[in-house]
Coordinates of C-alpha atoms and ligand atoms in Angstrom, one line a residue:
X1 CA -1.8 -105.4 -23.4
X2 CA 1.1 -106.6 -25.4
X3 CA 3.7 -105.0 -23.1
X4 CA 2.2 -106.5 -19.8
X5 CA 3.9 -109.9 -18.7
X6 CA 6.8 -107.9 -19.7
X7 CA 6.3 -105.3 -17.2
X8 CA 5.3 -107.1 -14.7
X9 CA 8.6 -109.4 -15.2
X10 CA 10.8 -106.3 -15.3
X11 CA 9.0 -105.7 -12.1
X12 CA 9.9 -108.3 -10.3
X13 CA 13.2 -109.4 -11.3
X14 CA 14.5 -105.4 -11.4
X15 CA 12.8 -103.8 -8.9
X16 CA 11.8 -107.0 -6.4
X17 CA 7.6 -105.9 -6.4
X18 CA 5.7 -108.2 -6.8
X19 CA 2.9 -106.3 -7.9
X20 CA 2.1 -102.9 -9.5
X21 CA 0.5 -99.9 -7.4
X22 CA -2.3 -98.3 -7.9
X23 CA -2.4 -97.3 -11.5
X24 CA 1.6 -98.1 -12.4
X25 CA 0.5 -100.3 -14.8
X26 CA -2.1 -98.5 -16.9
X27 CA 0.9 -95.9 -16.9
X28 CA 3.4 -97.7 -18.3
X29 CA 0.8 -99.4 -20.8
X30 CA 0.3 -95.4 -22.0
X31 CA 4.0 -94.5 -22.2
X32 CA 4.4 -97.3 -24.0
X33 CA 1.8 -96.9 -26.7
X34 CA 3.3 -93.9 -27.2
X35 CA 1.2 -91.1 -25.6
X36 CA 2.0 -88.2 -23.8
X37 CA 1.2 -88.9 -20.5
X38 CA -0.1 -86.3 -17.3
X39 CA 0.2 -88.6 -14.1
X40 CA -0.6 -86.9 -10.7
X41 CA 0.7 -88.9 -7.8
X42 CA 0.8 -88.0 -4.4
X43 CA 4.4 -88.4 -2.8
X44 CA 5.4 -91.6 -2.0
X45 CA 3.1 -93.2 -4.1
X46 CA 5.6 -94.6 -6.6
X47 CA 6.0 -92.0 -9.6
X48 CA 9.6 -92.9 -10.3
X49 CA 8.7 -96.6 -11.8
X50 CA 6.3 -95.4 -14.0
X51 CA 9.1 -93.9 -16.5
X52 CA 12.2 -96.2 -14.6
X53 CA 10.1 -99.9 -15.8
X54 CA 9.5 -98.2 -19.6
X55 CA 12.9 -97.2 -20.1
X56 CA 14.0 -101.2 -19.6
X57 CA 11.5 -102.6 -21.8
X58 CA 12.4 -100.0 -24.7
X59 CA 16.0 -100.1 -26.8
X60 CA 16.7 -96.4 -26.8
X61 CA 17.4 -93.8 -24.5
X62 CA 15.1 -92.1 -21.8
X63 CA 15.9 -88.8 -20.7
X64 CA 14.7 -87.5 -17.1
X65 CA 14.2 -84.0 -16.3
X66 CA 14.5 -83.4 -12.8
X67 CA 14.7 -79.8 -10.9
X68 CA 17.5 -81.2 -7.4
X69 CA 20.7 -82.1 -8.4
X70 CA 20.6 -84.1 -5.0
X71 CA 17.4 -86.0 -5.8
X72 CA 18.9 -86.7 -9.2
X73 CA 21.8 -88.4 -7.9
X74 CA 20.5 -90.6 -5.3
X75 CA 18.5 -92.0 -7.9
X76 CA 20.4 -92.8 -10.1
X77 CA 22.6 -94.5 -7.2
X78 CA 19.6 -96.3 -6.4
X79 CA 19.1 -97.7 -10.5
X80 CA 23.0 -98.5 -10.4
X81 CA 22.1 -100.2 -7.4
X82 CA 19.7 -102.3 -9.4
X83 CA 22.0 -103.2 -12.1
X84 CA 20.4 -100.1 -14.6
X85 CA 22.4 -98.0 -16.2
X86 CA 21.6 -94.8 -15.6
X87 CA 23.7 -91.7 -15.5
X88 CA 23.2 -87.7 -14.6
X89 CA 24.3 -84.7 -15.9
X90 CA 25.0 -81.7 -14.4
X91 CA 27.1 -78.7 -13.2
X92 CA 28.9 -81.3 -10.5
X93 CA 30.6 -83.7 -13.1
X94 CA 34.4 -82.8 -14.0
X95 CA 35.6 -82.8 -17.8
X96 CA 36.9 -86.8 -17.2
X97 CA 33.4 -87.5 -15.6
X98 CA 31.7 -85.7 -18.3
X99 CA 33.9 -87.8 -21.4
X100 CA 32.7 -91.0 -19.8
X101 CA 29.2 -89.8 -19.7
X102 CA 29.4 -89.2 -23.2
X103 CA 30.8 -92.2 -23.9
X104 CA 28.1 -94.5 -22.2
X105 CA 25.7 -92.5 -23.6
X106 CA 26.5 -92.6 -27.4
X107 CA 27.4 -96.3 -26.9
X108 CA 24.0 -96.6 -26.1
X109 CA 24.8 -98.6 -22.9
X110 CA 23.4 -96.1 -20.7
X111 CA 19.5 -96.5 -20.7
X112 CA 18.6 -93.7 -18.4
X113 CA 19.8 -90.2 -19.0
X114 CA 19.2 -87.5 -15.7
X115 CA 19.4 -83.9 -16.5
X116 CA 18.5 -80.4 -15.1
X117 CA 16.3 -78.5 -17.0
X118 CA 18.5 -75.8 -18.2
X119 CA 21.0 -78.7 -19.0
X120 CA 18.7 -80.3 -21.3
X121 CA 17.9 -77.0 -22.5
X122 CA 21.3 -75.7 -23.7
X123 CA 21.4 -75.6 -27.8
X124 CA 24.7 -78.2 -27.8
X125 CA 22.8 -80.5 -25.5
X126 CA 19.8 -80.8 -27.7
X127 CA 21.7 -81.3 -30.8
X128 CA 23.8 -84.0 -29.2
X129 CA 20.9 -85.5 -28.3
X130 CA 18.8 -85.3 -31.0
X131 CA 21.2 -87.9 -33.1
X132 CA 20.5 -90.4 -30.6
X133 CA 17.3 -92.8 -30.5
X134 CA 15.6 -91.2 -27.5
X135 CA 12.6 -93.0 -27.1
X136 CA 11.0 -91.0 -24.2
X137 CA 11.2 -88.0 -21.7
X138 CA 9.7 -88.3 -18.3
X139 CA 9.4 -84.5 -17.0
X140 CA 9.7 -85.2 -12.9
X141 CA 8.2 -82.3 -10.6
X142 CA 6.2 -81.1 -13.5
X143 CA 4.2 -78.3 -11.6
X144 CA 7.5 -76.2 -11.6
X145 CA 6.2 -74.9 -14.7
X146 CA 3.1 -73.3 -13.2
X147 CA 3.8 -69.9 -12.7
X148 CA 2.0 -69.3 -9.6
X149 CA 3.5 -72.6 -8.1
X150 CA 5.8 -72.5 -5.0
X151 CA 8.3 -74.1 -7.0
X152 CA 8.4 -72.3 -10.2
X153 CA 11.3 -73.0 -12.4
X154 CA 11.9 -70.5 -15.4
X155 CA 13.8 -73.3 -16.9
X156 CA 10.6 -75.4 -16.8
X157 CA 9.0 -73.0 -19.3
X158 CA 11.5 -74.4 -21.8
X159 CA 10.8 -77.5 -21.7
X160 CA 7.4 -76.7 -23.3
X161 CA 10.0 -76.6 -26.9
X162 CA 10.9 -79.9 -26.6
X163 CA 7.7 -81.1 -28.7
X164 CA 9.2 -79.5 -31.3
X165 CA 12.7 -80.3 -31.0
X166 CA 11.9 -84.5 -30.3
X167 CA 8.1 -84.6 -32.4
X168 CA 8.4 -88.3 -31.9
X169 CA 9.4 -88.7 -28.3
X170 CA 6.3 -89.2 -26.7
X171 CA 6.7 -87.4 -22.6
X172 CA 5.2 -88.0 -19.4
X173 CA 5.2 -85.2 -16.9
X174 CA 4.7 -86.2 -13.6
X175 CA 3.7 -84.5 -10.2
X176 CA 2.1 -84.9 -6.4
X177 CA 0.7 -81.7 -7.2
X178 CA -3.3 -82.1 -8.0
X179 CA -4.7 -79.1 -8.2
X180 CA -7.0 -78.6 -11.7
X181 CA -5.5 -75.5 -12.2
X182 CA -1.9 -77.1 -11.8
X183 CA -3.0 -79.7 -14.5
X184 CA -4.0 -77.8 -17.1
X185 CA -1.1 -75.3 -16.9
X186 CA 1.1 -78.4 -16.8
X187 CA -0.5 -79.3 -20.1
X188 CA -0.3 -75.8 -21.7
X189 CA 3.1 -74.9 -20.3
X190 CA 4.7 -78.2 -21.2
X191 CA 2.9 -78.8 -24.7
X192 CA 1.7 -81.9 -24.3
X193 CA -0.2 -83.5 -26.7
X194 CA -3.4 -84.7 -25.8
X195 CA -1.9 -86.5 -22.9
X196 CA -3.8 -89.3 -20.5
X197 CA -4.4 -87.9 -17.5
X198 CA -3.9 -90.5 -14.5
X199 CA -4.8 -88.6 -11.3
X200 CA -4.1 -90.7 -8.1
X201 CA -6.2 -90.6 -4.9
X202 CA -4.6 -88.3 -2.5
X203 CA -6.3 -90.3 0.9
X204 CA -3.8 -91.7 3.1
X205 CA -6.8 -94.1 4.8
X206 CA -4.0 -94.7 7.7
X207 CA -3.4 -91.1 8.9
X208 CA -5.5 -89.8 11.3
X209 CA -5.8 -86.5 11.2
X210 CA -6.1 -84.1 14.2
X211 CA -6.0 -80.0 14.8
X212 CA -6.6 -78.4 18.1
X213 CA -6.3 -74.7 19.0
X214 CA -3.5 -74.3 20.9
X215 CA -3.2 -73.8 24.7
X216 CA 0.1 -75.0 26.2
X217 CA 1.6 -76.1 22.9
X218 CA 4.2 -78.2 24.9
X219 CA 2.2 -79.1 27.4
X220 CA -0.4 -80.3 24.8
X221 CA 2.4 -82.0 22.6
X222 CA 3.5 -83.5 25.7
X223 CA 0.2 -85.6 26.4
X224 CA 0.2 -86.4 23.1
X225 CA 3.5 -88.2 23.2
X226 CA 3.2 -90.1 26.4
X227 CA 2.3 -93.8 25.7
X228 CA 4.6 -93.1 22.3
X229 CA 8.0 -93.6 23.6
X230 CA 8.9 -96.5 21.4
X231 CA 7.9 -94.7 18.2
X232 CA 9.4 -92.5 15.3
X233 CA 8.2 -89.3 14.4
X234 CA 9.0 -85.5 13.4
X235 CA 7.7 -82.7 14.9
X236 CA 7.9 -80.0 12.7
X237 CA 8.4 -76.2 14.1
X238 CA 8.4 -72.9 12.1
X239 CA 11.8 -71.3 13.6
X240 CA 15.5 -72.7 14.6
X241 CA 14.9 -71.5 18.0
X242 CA 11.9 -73.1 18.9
X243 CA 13.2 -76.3 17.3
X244 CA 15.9 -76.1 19.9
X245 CA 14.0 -74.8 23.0
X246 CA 11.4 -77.8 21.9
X247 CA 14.0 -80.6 21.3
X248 CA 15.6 -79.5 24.6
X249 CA 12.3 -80.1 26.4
X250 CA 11.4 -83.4 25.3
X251 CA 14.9 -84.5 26.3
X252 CA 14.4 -83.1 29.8
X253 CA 11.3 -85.2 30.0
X254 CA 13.1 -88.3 29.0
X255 CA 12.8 -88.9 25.0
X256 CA 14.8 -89.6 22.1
X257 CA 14.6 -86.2 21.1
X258 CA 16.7 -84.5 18.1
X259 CA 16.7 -81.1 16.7
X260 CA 17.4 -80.9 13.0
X261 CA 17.3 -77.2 11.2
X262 CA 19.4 -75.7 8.4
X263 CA 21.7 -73.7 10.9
X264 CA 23.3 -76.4 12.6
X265 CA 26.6 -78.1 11.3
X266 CA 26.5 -80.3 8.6
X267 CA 27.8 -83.3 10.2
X268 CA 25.4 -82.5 13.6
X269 CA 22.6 -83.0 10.9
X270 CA 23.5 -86.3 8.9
X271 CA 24.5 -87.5 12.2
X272 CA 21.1 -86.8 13.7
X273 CA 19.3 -87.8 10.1
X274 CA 21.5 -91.5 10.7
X275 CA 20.3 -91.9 14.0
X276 CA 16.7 -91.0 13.0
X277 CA 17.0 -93.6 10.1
X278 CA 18.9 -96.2 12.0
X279 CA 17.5 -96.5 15.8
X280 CA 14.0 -96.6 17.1
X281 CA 11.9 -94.3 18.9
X282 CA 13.6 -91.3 18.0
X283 CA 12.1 -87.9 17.5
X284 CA 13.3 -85.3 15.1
X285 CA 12.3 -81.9 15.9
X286 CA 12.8 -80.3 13.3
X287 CA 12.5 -76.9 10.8
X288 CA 10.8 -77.7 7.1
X289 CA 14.7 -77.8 5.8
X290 CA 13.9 -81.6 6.9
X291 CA 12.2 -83.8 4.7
X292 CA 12.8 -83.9 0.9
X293 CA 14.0 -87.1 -0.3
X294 CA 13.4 -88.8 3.2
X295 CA 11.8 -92.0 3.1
X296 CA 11.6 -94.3 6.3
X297 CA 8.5 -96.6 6.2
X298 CA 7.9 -96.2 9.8
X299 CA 7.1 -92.9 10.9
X300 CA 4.2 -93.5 13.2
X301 CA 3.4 -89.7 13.9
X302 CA 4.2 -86.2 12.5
X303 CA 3.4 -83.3 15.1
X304 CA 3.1 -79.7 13.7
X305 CA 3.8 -77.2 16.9
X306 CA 3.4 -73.9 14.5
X307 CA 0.8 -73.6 11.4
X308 CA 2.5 -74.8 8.1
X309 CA 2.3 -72.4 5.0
X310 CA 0.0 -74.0 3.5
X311 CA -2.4 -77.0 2.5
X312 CA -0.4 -78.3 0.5
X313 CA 2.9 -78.2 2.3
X314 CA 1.0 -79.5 5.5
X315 CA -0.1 -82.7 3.1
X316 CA 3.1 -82.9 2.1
X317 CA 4.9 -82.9 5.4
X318 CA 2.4 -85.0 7.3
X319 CA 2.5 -87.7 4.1
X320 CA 6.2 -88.9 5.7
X321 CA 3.9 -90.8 8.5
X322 CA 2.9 -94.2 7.8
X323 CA 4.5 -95.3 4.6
X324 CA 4.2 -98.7 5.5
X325 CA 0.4 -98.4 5.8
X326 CA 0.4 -99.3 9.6
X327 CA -1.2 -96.4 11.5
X328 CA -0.2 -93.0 12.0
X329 CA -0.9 -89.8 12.8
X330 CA -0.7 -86.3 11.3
X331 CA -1.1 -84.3 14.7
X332 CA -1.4 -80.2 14.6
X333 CA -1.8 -77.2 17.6
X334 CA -2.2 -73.8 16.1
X335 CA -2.8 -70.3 16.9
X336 CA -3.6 -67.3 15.3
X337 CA -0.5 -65.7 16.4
X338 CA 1.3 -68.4 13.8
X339 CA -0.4 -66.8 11.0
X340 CA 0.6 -63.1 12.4
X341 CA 4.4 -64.8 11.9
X342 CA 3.6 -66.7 8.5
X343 CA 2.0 -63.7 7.0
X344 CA 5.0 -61.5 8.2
X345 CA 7.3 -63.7 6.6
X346 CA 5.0 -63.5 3.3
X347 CA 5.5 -59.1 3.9
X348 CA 9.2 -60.0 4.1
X349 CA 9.4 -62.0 0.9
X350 CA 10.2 -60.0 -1.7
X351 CA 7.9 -61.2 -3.8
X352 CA 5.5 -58.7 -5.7
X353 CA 2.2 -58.1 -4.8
X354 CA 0.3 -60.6 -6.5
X355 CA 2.3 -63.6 -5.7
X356 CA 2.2 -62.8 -1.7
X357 CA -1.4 -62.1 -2.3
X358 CA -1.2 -65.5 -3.6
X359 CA 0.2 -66.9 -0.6
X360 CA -1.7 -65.4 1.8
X361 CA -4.8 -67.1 0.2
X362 CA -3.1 -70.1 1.0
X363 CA -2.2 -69.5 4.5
X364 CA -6.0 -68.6 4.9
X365 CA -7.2 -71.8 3.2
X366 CA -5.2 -73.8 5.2
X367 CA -6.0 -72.0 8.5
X368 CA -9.9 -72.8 7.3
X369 CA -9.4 -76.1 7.3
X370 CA -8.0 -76.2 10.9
X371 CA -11.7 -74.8 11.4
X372 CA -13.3 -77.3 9.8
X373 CA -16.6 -78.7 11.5
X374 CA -17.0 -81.9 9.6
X375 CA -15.3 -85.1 8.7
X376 CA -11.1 -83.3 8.2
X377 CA -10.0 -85.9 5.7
X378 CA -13.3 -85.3 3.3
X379 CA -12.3 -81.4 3.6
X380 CA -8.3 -82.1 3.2
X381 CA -9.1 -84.2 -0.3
X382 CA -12.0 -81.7 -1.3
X383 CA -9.0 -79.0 -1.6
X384 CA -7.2 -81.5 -4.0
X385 CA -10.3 -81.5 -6.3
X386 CA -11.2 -85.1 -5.3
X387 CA -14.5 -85.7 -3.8
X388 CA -15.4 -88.7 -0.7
X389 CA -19.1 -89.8 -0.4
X390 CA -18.7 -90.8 3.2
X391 CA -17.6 -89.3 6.4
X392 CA -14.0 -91.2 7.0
X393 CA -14.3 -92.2 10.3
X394 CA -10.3 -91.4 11.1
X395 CA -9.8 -87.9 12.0
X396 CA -10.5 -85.7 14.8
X397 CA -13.6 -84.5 14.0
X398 CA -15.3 -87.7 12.4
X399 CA -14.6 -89.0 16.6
X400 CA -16.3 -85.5 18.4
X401 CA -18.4 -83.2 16.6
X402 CA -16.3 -80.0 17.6
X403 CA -18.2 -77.3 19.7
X404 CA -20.2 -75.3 16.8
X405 CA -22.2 -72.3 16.5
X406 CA -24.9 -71.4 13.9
X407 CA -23.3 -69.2 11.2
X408 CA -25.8 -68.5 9.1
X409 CA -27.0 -65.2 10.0
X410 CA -23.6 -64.0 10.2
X411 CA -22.4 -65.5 7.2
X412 CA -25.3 -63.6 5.2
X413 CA -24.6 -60.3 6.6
X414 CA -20.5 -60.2 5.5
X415 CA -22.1 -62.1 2.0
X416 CA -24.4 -59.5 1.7
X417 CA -22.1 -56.4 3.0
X418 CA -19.5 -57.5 0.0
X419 CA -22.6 -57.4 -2.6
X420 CA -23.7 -53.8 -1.6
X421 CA -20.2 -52.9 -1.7
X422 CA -20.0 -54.0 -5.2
X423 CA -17.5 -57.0 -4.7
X424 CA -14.0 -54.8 -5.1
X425 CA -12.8 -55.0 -1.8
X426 CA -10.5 -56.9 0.3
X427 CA -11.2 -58.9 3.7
X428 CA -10.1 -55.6 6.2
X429 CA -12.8 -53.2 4.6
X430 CA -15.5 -55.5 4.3
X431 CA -14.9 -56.4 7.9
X432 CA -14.4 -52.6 9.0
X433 CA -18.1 -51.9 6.8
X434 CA -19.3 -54.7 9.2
X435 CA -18.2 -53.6 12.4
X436 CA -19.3 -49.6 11.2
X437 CA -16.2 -47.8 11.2
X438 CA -15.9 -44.9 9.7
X439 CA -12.5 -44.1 8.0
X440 CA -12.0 -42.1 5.2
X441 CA -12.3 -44.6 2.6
X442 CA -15.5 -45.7 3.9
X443 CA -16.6 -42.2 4.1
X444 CA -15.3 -41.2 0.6
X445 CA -17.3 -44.3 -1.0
X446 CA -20.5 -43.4 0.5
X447 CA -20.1 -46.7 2.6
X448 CA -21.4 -45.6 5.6
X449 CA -24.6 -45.2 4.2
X450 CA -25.4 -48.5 3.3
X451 CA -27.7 -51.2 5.4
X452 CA -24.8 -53.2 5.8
X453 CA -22.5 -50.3 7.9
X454 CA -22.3 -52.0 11.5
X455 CA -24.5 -55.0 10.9
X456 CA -21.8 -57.1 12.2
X457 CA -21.3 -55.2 15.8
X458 CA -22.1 -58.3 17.5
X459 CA -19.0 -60.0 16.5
X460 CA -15.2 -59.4 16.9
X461 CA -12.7 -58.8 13.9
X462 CA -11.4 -62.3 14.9
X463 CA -14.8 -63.9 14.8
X464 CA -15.5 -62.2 11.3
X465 CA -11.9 -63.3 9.9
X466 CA -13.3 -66.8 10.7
X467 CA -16.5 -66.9 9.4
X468 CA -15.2 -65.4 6.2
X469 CA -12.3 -68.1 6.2
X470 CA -14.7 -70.4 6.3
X471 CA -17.1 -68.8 3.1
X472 CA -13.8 -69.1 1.3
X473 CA -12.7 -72.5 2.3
X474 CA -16.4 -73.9 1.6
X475 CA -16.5 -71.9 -2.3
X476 CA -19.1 -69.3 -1.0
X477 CA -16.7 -66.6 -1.8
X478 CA -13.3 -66.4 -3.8
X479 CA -10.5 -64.0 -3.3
X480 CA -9.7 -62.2 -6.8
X481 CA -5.6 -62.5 -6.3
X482 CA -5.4 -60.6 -9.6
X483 CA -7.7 -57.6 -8.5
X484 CA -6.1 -56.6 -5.0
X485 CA -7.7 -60.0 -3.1
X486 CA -11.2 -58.6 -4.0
X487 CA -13.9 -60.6 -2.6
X488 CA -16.6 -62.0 -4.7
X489 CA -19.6 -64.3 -4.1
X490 CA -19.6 -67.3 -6.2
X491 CA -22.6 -68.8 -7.4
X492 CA -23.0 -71.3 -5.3
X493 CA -23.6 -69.1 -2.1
X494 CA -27.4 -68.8 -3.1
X495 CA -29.1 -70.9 -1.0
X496 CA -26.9 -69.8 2.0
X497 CA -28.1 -66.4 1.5
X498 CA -31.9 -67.7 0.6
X499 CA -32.1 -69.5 4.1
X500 CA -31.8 -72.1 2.3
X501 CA -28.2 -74.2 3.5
X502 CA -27.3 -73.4 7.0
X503 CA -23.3 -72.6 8.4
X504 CA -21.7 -73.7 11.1
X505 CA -18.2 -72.4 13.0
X506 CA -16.4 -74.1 15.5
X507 CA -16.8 -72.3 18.7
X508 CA -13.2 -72.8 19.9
X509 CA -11.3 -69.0 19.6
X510 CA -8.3 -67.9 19.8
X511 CA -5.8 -66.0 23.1
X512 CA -3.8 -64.0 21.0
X513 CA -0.1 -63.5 21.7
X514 CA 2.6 -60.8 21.0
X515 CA 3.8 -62.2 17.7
X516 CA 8.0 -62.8 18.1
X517 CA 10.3 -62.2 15.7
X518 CA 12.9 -65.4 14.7
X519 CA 15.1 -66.1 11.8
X520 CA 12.9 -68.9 9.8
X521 CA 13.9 -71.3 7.6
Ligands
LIG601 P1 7.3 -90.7 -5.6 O1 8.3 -90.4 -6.7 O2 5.9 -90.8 -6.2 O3 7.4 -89.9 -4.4 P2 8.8 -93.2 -5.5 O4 8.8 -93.5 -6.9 O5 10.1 -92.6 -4.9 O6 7.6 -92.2 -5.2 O7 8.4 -94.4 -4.7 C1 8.1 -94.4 -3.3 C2 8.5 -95.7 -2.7 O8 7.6 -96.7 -3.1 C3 9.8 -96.2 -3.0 O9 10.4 -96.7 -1.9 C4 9.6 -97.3 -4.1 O10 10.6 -98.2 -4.1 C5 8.3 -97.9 -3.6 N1 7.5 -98.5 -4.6 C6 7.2 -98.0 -5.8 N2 6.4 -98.8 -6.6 C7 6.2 -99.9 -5.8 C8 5.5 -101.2 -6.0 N3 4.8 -101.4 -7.1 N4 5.5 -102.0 -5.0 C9 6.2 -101.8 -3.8 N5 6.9 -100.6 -3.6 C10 6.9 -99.7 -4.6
LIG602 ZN1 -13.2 -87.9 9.1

């Protein structure tokens, strides 16, 4: 490619790399021909050069799109840093601040413009921009246009016009989100014009993975620890108070233990975040407020003491291990009792029905991959829509075949139970049918007359949530969000119910607690 020595000059002398990641390269070579451009990235994985190196090697201006005014200016601190000239505007900049912006940026001196969506949005925005030579616009955190995202952004929407108002500009949207579903909406949503799509493995080969039910979470966390003194990790908790009580303990048993959560004073927290950065061997206990924009290369281990809310949050918070590729470990107790809290906090949402429908399907898909019987890692990157040939030979469950029991039978009788009952209802009837109760919604559909009523009496509710997590997690059965969480049997649960594929459950169940009430954040 024309454009390569280039790039791989600008490379080196801007940024100090020697070498490109991954596919870096083939993304810039794609920007730079012109084309729209979908890239899917996990984070960490280098996103930021793949628009930063383009906007050097072209004359014009490159505009950035980015949803955190906080993540927008450290990076821009971090191009001045470098010698590029790159500015932000937003909400934050006073009228002086604001007329030297404009300034550098109709000079054309500034090469790299940041902006929040609703910034770039405004009509007098678009028109001042429109006289200037912008030769592309990078769309960062491009999955807060997907509606049914966590991070959904009615300002993203808008951006979807700006094929219209810049025809020539070509765009790159760009996300660690890597979902199908995302992808296509991202395309749709943003108008992208037949874009390359550059989708990035999600494996992190140095994580281990490993889940265990949990006992004596302390206790557990505890062994896990000892022999780990010297190292750096997080250990992530649902609620302020237990990130306390937990910090407090590991103290008391003699390590470098800090608690970080959005209720404590500010200065308490950059002074703990410092200290994290800066010494060695210290733990951060901490709530999910810790995290964005944190990057030290040396994490050896994140801990999870409660259930995250989901896959993807769990990927995300374990991905701060091991940046420098040594070896690390993603480390997790749960207990059903943690999905009593999450899905309380879901009821006390305020979202509407569908969307905490939507998150509960999460929750459950994520609490079905704690219950994985087979290689964790393979199962992790199968919900990412990537597929491994081979057992990884890193996680928990790749090192001991977990304690298992055949499913089969049990897994045809709640497929078969949500056939008869013709597929339009949710997990608690189809488990109620099952276990042969008779309330009056079972009575008034005539459901107590079917062969399925009280097939299941040999398990408990628990056991049948679990066996039906794991039909959903393995695409035997989907949940229809859209039709009150519906269950239906997908296609591919044929030979299961033919005799023909086999189940299997871990054996490991659940105490279950008095779920507690606590302020979450
Ligand atoms: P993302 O936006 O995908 O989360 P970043 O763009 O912030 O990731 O990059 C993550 C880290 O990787 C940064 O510290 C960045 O400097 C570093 N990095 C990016 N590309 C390279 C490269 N080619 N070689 C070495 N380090 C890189
Ligand atoms: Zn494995």
């Amino acid at each position: 490619m024309i454009h390569s020595s280039t790039a791989q000059e600008a490379l080196q002398t801007t940024f100090g790399y020697a070498h490109f990641r991954g596919n870096q390269e083939a993304i810039i070579n794609s920007v730079l021909s012109g084309q729209d451009t979908l890239v899917i990235m996990p984070t960490g994985g280098g996103k930021s050069i793949c628009y930063q190196l383009p906007a050097l090697l072209q004359d014009g201006l490159t505009l950035v799109v980015s949803p955190l005014i906080a993540l927008m200016e450290d990076q821009v601190l971090a191009l001045k840093q470098l010698g590029i000239e790159a500015e932000y505007l937003n909400s934050t900049l006073d009228p002086e601040q604001k007329y030297s912006l404009f300034q550098a940026v109709n000079s054309g001196r500034t090469k790299i413009l940041y902006l929040a969506p609703e910034r770039l949005m405004q009509p007098t925005t678009l028109s001042w921009l429109a006289q200037l030579p912008v030769d592309l616009i990078a769309i960062d955190e491009a999955h807060c246009v997907c509606q049914w995202g966590h991070d959904f952004r009615v300002d993203y929407l808008q951006l979807g016009s700006l094929a219209e108002h810049f025809p020539n500009t070509p765009r790159i949207a760009l996300t660690a989100t890597a979902t199908p579903q995302t992808q296509e909406e991202i395309v749709a949503n943003l108008n992208l014009h037949e874009p390359k799509h550059f989708v990035a493995s999600f494996d992190r080969p140095n994580i281990h993975y490993s889940v265990q039910p949990r006992k004596n979470g302390r206790q557990q966390l505890l062994s896990f620890l000892s022999g780990r003194r010297d190292e750096s990790g997080v250990v992530y908790c649902l609620s302020r108070k237990r990130v306390e009580e937990t910090a407090d303990y590991l103290q008391k048993q003699g390590f470098n233990a800090l608690p970080y959560h959005a209720g404590l004073a500010k200065h308490t927290r950059s002074d703990h975040l410092l200290r994290f950065l800066r010494e060695d061997g210290v733990i951060m206990v901490a709530t999910i407020a810790f995290g964005m924009g944190i990057d030290k290369p040396d994490v050896r281990f994140v801990c999870h003491l409660d259930l995250p809310k989901s896959t993807e949050a769990y990927y995300q918070e374990t991905g701060r291990a091991g940046r420098d590729g040594e070896p690390a470990e993603a480390w997790m107790v749960y207990g059903l009792n943690d999905v009593v809290q999450l899905q309380q906090m879901v009821d006390d949402s305020g979202l509407n029905e569908e969307r905490k429908m939507h998150e509960r399907s999460k929750l459950n898909a994520l609490l079905g991959w704690c219950e994985v019987t087979d290689c964790r890692r393979r199962s992790l990157l199968a919900y990412f829509g990537e597929e491994m040939n081979e057992a990884c030979g890193n996680c928990d469950t790749c090192a001991t075949t977990p304690p298992k029991w055949d499913a089969t039978t049990a897994a045809q009788k709640l497929l078969s139970c949500i056939l008869r009952t013709g597929q339009r209802f949710g997990s608690t009837y189809i488990i109620d049918v099952l276990l042969g109760k008779s309330n009056q919604r079972i009575i008034d559909n005539g459901h107590e007359q079917l062969s399925t009523h009280g097939i299941g009496k040999d398990l408990s509710v628990t056991q049948w949530r679990s066996v039906l997590r794991q039909l959903i997690v393995r695409n035997f059965v989907f949940v229809d969000t859209a039709n009150y969480g519906a269950l239906r049997v997908a296609q591919n649960a044929k030979p299961l119910l033919k005799s023909e594929q086999q189940l299997f459950l871990r054996k490991d169940l659940e105490e279950k607690r008095a779920p507690r009430r606590e302020k979450f954040t």
